[in-house]
Amino acid sequence: MQHETRLSLPEPDTLSAEHSARVAAHLREYMGGGDITFADFLNQVLYMPGLGYYAAGATKFGAAGDFVTSPEVSSLFGNVVARQIAEVLASVEGGSIVEYGAGSGKLAVDILRALQKLDALPVRYQILEISADLEERQQNLLREAVPDLIDRVEWLTSLPRNFRGVMIGNEVLDAMPFERFTIAGDAVMQMGVAAKGDDFTWTTRPAPDWLEGIVRFIEGNLGKSFPDGYRSEVSVLAHDWVHNRGTALEEGVILLFDYGVSRREYYAAERSDGWLRCHFRHHAHNDPLILPGIQDITAWVDFTLVAEAAQRAGLDILGYTAQAPFLLGGGLEEEMAAFTELPVEQQLQLSGQVKTLTLPGEMGENFKCIALGR
């Protein structure tokens, strides 16, 4: 992966730059002259109350933000998801929906509208959102967009237990803090971050036993050792998150959407710098140590890890596919049935949305869907 410099990125506006400076000052104080693990660094720059990227008030989604998600591209995505949900709810008596990390609230709006048309509304549409700022935005959007359905919507503060229905997570796993490791000789090193003047720099330390154990397990699973200098990521939180939702699911399905690959692809030799990716004003780059607090930092998902966590929780793997075949096989054609009756301008707009959602060079191949069920 080629390292992309700050020079190729847009300059932040004054308010964003001031916010980033406050986050940087907090980090230097938090580090206390030493270093912290990269997972801890991510927890601070992404989730620190009032300062972190997801915990502060800047716009994240859509044209005015830093990146675009499938629900923001088109309501077609939520409409197809709703068709799958309707099938599950038809077989789960008294079933509800819980969405984790609902972003702008757009997916919730699209799903509720589509389920209303299908006469398949859930008993409750629950949202578990860790960002107070995003929760407020979701509430405002849902009250405005679906006022007749708002009584069905509930914001949770903790994971529901003995849940029956459908759990949804769209681009949730990639946003969780993850560990970054490197191989030095034949030793596993944990990567961290330290302050260096006004900037931040990478550090390494011998990996703790638990992290070394995970890396060695992956090597054993792949049947090969990582070479000297190899760098990548491990998402312990993603594993635990999937397992915990699995144990909370009494009956129904978990639908997870994210960009990712299988373990063999994830830790391939040509991916010797891992899958870490940053987004700032719709520019993607590889440097998480700049623009603290005002850029998104993610890593692609190891879907083999997701499957392992689900199986540990006693779930079945119902399906795993790229976004394009999920949409095409899930009812996209039916959603486009009235296409030729639309004005030309709307046809062009809808065609562009479908291409973005389904083409391999866009979201069609890199984004995956995994369905887990009990």
Coordinates of C-alpha atoms in Angstrom, one line a residue:
M1 CA 0.0 0.0 0.0
Q2 CA 1.5 3.3 -1.0
H3 CA 1.5 5.9 1.8
E4 CA -0.4 9.0 0.8
T5 CA 0.7 12.3 2.3
R6 CA -1.3 15.1 3.9
L7 CA -0.5 17.2 0.8
S8 CA -3.0 15.4 -1.3
L9 CA -5.9 16.0 1.1
P10 CA -8.1 19.0 1.4
E11 CA -7.3 21.5 4.1
P12 CA -9.8 21.4 7.0
D13 CA -11.9 24.4 7.6
T14 CA -11.2 26.6 10.6
L15 CA -13.6 25.0 13.0
S16 CA -12.5 21.5 12.1
A17 CA -8.8 22.5 12.5
E18 CA -9.5 24.0 15.9
H19 CA -11.4 20.8 17.0
S20 CA -8.5 18.6 15.8
A21 CA -6.0 20.7 17.8
R22 CA -8.1 20.1 20.9
V23 CA -8.1 16.4 20.2
A24 CA -4.3 16.4 19.7
A25 CA -3.8 18.3 23.0
H26 CA -6.0 15.7 24.8
L27 CA -4.0 12.9 23.2
R28 CA -0.7 14.3 24.4
E29 CA -2.0 14.7 27.9
Y30 CA -3.5 11.2 27.8
M31 CA -0.2 9.7 26.6
G32 CA 1.7 11.4 29.5
G33 CA 5.0 11.3 27.6
G34 CA 4.7 7.6 26.7
D35 CA 2.9 5.7 24.0
I36 CA -0.5 4.0 23.9
T37 CA -1.7 1.0 21.8
F38 CA -3.2 1.7 18.5
A39 CA -6.5 0.4 19.7
D40 CA -6.5 2.8 22.6
F41 CA -5.5 5.6 20.1
L42 CA -8.5 4.7 18.0
N43 CA -10.8 4.7 21.0
Q44 CA -9.7 8.2 21.8
V45 CA -9.8 9.8 18.4
L46 CA -13.1 8.1 17.3
Y47 CA -15.1 7.7 20.5
M48 CA -13.8 10.1 23.2
P49 CA -17.0 11.9 24.5
G50 CA -17.2 15.4 23.0
L51 CA -14.0 15.0 21.1
G52 CA -13.9 11.7 19.1
Y53 CA -14.9 11.6 15.4
Y54 CA -18.1 9.7 16.1
A55 CA -18.9 11.5 19.4
A56 CA -18.6 15.1 18.2
G57 CA -21.0 17.1 16.0
A58 CA -19.4 17.1 12.6
T59 CA -21.3 15.7 9.6
K60 CA -20.0 12.2 8.7
F61 CA -22.3 10.9 6.1
G62 CA -23.2 12.0 2.6
A63 CA -21.9 14.7 0.3
A64 CA -21.2 17.1 3.2
G65 CA -19.3 14.5 5.2
D66 CA -16.3 12.3 4.7
F67 CA -17.8 9.1 3.1
V68 CA -21.0 7.7 1.7
T69 CA -22.8 4.5 2.8
S70 CA -25.1 2.4 0.8
P71 CA -28.3 3.8 2.4
E72 CA -27.1 7.3 1.6
V73 CA -26.6 6.3 -2.0
S74 CA -30.1 5.1 -2.6
S75 CA -33.3 4.0 -0.8
L76 CA -33.1 0.9 -3.1
F77 CA -30.6 -0.6 -0.6
G78 CA -33.0 -0.3 2.4
N79 CA -35.9 -1.5 0.3
V80 CA -34.2 -4.7 -0.6
V81 CA -33.0 -5.2 3.0
A82 CA -36.7 -4.7 4.0
R83 CA -37.8 -7.5 1.7
Q84 CA -35.4 -9.9 3.5
I85 CA -36.5 -8.7 6.9
A86 CA -40.2 -9.2 5.9
E87 CA -39.5 -12.9 5.2
V88 CA -37.9 -13.3 8.6
L89 CA -40.6 -11.5 10.5
A90 CA -43.3 -13.6 8.8
S91 CA -41.8 -16.6 10.6
V92 CA -41.0 -15.0 13.9
E93 CA -44.1 -14.3 15.9
G94 CA -44.0 -10.8 17.6
G95 CA -40.6 -10.1 16.0
S96 CA -38.9 -6.7 16.2
I97 CA -35.9 -5.1 14.5
V98 CA -32.8 -3.7 16.2
E99 CA -30.3 -1.7 14.3
Y100 CA -26.8 -1.1 15.7
G101 CA -25.0 2.1 14.8
A102 CA -27.8 3.6 12.7
G103 CA -25.7 6.5 11.3
S104 CA -27.9 9.3 9.9
G105 CA -31.0 7.2 10.4
K106 CA -31.6 6.9 6.6
L107 CA -31.6 3.1 6.6
A108 CA -34.2 3.0 9.4
V109 CA -36.4 5.4 7.5
D110 CA -36.2 3.3 4.3
I111 CA -36.8 0.0 6.0
L112 CA -39.8 1.3 7.9
R113 CA -41.3 2.8 4.8
A114 CA -40.7 -0.4 2.8
L115 CA -42.1 -2.7 5.5
Q116 CA -45.2 -0.5 5.8
K117 CA -45.8 -1.0 2.0
L118 CA -45.3 -4.7 2.4
D119 CA -47.7 -4.8 5.4
A120 CA -44.9 -6.3 7.4
L121 CA -44.1 -3.7 10.1
P122 CA -42.2 -5.0 13.2
V123 CA -43.6 -4.7 16.7
R124 CA -40.7 -2.4 17.5
Y125 CA -37.8 -0.8 15.6
Q126 CA -35.0 -0.4 18.1
I127 CA -31.8 1.5 17.7
L128 CA -28.7 1.1 19.8
E129 CA -26.4 4.1 19.1
I130 CA -23.3 4.9 21.2
S131 CA -23.0 8.5 19.8
A132 CA -25.4 11.0 21.5
D133 CA -24.9 13.3 18.5
L134 CA -25.9 10.7 16.0
E135 CA -28.9 9.6 18.1
E136 CA -30.2 13.1 18.1
R137 CA -29.9 13.3 14.3
Q138 CA -31.6 10.0 14.0
Q139 CA -34.5 11.1 16.2
N140 CA -34.9 14.3 14.2
L141 CA -34.9 12.5 10.8
L142 CA -37.3 9.8 11.8
R143 CA -39.8 12.2 13.4
E144 CA -39.7 14.3 10.2
A145 CA -39.7 11.4 7.7
V146 CA -42.0 8.8 9.3
P147 CA -44.1 10.7 11.9
D148 CA -46.8 8.0 11.7
L149 CA -44.3 5.3 12.6
I150 CA -42.3 7.0 15.2
D151 CA -44.2 5.4 18.1
R152 CA -42.7 2.0 17.0
V153 CA -39.1 3.4 17.3
E154 CA -37.1 3.1 20.5
W155 CA -33.6 4.0 21.3
L156 CA -31.8 1.6 23.6
T157 CA -29.0 2.1 26.1
S158 CA -28.0 -1.6 26.3
L159 CA -28.0 -4.8 24.3
P160 CA -31.4 -6.4 24.2
R161 CA -31.7 -9.9 25.7
N162 CA -33.7 -12.9 24.4
F163 CA -34.3 -11.0 21.2
R164 CA -36.6 -12.3 18.6
G165 CA -36.6 -10.8 15.1
V166 CA -33.8 -9.2 12.9
M167 CA -30.6 -7.5 14.0
I168 CA -29.0 -5.2 11.5
G169 CA -25.5 -3.7 11.4
N170 CA -24.4 -1.6 8.4
E171 CA -20.8 -0.6 8.4
V172 CA -20.5 -1.2 12.2
L173 CA -17.7 -3.7 12.4
D174 CA -15.2 -1.7 10.4
A175 CA -15.5 1.3 12.8
M176 CA -14.5 -0.6 15.9
P177 CA -11.1 0.1 17.4
F178 CA -8.7 -2.6 16.3
E179 CA -5.1 -3.7 17.1
R180 CA -2.3 -3.3 14.6
F181 CA 0.7 -5.7 14.7
T182 CA 3.9 -6.1 12.8
I183 CA 6.4 -8.9 12.5
A184 CA 10.0 -8.2 13.5
G185 CA 12.2 -11.2 12.6
D186 CA 10.0 -14.0 14.0
A187 CA 8.5 -11.9 16.9
V188 CA 5.0 -10.4 17.0
M189 CA 5.1 -6.7 17.9
Q190 CA 2.2 -4.6 19.0
M191 CA 2.0 -1.2 17.2
G192 CA 1.3 1.9 19.2
V193 CA 1.3 5.7 18.9
A194 CA 3.4 8.4 20.7
A195 CA 3.5 12.1 20.5
K196 CA 6.5 13.6 18.6
G197 CA 6.5 17.4 18.9
D198 CA 3.2 18.6 17.4
D199 CA 2.7 15.4 15.5
F200 CA 2.3 11.7 16.3
T201 CA 4.4 8.7 15.4
W202 CA 4.3 4.9 15.3
T203 CA 5.9 2.8 18.1
T204 CA 6.3 -0.9 18.6
R205 CA 6.5 -3.1 21.7
P206 CA 6.5 -6.9 22.2
A207 CA 3.0 -8.1 21.7
P208 CA 1.2 -9.2 24.9
D209 CA 0.5 -12.9 25.1
W210 CA -3.1 -12.6 24.1
L211 CA -2.3 -10.7 20.9
E212 CA 0.6 -13.0 20.0
G213 CA -1.7 -15.9 20.5
I214 CA -4.3 -14.5 18.1
V215 CA -1.6 -13.9 15.4
R216 CA -0.2 -17.4 15.8
F217 CA -3.7 -18.8 15.6
I218 CA -4.2 -17.0 12.3
E219 CA -0.8 -18.2 11.0
G220 CA -1.8 -21.8 11.9
N221 CA -5.2 -21.3 10.3
L222 CA -3.6 -20.2 7.1
G223 CA -0.8 -22.7 7.2
K224 CA 2.0 -20.1 6.9
S225 CA 4.0 -17.7 8.9
F226 CA 4.0 -14.0 8.3
P227 CA 7.3 -12.7 7.0
D228 CA 9.5 -10.1 8.6
G229 CA 8.0 -6.6 8.2
Y230 CA 4.5 -7.8 7.6
R231 CA 1.8 -5.5 9.1
S232 CA -1.9 -6.0 9.6
E233 CA -4.8 -5.7 11.9
V234 CA -6.8 -7.8 14.4
S235 CA -10.3 -6.8 15.6
V236 CA -10.9 -8.4 18.9
L237 CA -13.9 -6.1 19.5
A238 CA -15.6 -7.2 16.3
H239 CA -15.3 -10.9 17.4
D240 CA -16.7 -10.2 20.8
W241 CA -19.5 -7.9 19.3
V242 CA -20.7 -10.6 17.0
H243 CA -20.6 -13.3 19.7
N244 CA -22.5 -11.1 22.2
R245 CA -25.2 -10.4 19.7
G246 CA -25.4 -14.1 18.8
T247 CA -26.0 -15.1 22.4
A248 CA -28.7 -12.4 22.7
L249 CA -30.6 -13.7 19.7
E250 CA -33.2 -16.1 20.8
E251 CA -34.8 -16.6 17.3
G252 CA -34.2 -14.7 14.1
V253 CA -31.5 -13.4 11.9
I254 CA -28.5 -11.1 12.1
L255 CA -27.7 -9.2 8.9
L256 CA -24.3 -7.5 8.7
F257 CA -23.0 -5.4 5.8
D258 CA -19.5 -4.1 5.6
Y259 CA -16.5 -4.0 3.3
G260 CA -14.3 -7.0 3.9
V261 CA -13.0 -10.3 2.7
S262 CA -12.2 -13.9 3.9
R263 CA -9.3 -14.5 6.2
R264 CA -7.2 -16.0 3.4
E265 CA -7.7 -12.8 1.3
Y266 CA -7.3 -10.5 4.4
Y267 CA -3.8 -11.9 5.3
A268 CA -2.6 -12.5 1.8
A269 CA 1.1 -11.9 1.1
E270 CA 0.3 -8.9 -1.1
R271 CA -1.6 -7.2 1.7
S272 CA 1.7 -6.7 3.7
D273 CA 0.5 -3.3 5.1
G274 CA -3.0 -4.5 6.1
W275 CA -6.4 -3.0 5.4
L276 CA -6.3 0.2 7.4
R277 CA -8.1 3.1 5.6
C278 CA -8.9 6.7 6.5
H279 CA -11.5 9.0 5.0
F280 CA -11.5 12.8 5.0
R281 CA -13.8 14.9 2.8
H282 CA -14.3 11.9 0.4
H283 CA -10.5 11.4 0.1
A284 CA -9.2 8.0 1.1
H285 CA -5.7 7.6 2.4
N286 CA -3.5 5.5 4.8
D287 CA -2.3 7.9 7.5
P288 CA -4.3 7.6 10.8
L289 CA -1.9 9.8 12.7
I290 CA -3.0 13.0 11.1
L291 CA -6.2 15.0 11.5
P292 CA -7.0 13.5 14.9
G293 CA -10.7 13.6 15.6
I294 CA -11.9 14.9 12.2
Q295 CA -11.2 11.9 10.0
D296 CA -12.7 8.4 9.9
I297 CA -10.3 5.5 10.5
T298 CA -11.4 2.0 9.7
A299 CA -10.1 -1.4 8.6
W300 CA -11.8 -3.9 6.3
V301 CA -13.5 -6.9 8.0
D302 CA -12.1 -10.4 8.3
F303 CA -15.4 -12.2 7.7
T304 CA -13.9 -15.5 8.7
L305 CA -13.5 -14.0 12.2
V306 CA -17.2 -13.0 12.0
A307 CA -18.2 -16.6 11.1
E308 CA -16.1 -18.0 13.9
A309 CA -17.7 -15.7 16.5
A310 CA -21.2 -16.6 15.2
Q311 CA -20.5 -20.3 15.4
R312 CA -19.1 -19.9 19.0
A313 CA -22.5 -18.4 19.9
G314 CA -24.3 -21.3 18.3
L315 CA -25.6 -19.5 15.2
D316 CA -25.9 -20.9 11.7
I317 CA -24.2 -19.2 8.8
L318 CA -27.2 -18.7 6.5
G319 CA -25.3 -16.9 3.7
Y320 CA -22.3 -14.8 2.7
T321 CA -22.1 -12.9 -0.5
A322 CA -21.0 -9.6 -2.1
Q323 CA -23.4 -6.7 -2.1
A324 CA -24.2 -7.0 -5.8
P325 CA -25.6 -10.5 -5.7
F326 CA -27.4 -9.8 -2.4
L327 CA -29.3 -6.9 -4.0
L328 CA -29.9 -8.6 -7.4
G329 CA -31.1 -11.8 -5.7
G330 CA -33.0 -10.0 -3.0
G331 CA -35.5 -8.1 -5.0
L332 CA -33.7 -5.2 -6.8
E333 CA -35.4 -6.2 -10.0
E334 CA -38.9 -5.9 -8.4
E335 CA -37.9 -2.5 -7.0
M336 CA -37.0 -1.4 -10.5
A337 CA -40.3 -2.6 -12.0
A338 CA -41.7 0.8 -12.7
F339 CA -38.3 2.2 -14.0
T340 CA -39.5 2.8 -17.6
E341 CA -42.5 4.8 -16.4
L342 CA -40.3 7.3 -14.6
P343 CA -39.2 10.7 -16.2
V344 CA -35.9 10.5 -18.0
E345 CA -34.1 12.5 -15.3
Q346 CA -35.2 10.1 -12.6
Q347 CA -34.2 7.2 -14.7
L348 CA -30.7 8.6 -15.1
Q349 CA -30.5 9.2 -11.4
L350 CA -31.7 5.8 -10.5
S351 CA -29.4 4.1 -13.0
G352 CA -26.4 5.9 -11.4
Q353 CA -27.5 4.7 -7.9
V354 CA -27.8 1.1 -9.1
K355 CA -24.3 1.3 -10.7
T356 CA -22.8 2.6 -7.4
L357 CA -24.5 -0.1 -5.4
T358 CA -23.7 -3.0 -7.7
L359 CA -20.7 -2.5 -10.0
P360 CA -17.4 -4.3 -8.9
G361 CA -15.5 -1.0 -9.1
E362 CA -18.0 0.7 -6.8
M363 CA -19.7 -1.0 -3.8
G364 CA -20.9 -4.2 -5.5
E365 CA -17.9 -6.4 -4.8
N366 CA -16.0 -4.9 -1.9
F367 CA -19.1 -4.7 0.3
K368 CA -20.3 -8.0 1.7
C369 CA -23.4 -9.3 3.5
I370 CA -23.4 -12.1 6.0
A371 CA -26.5 -13.6 7.4
L372 CA -26.4 -15.4 10.8
G373 CA -29.4 -17.1 12.3
R374 CA -30.9 -19.1 15.1

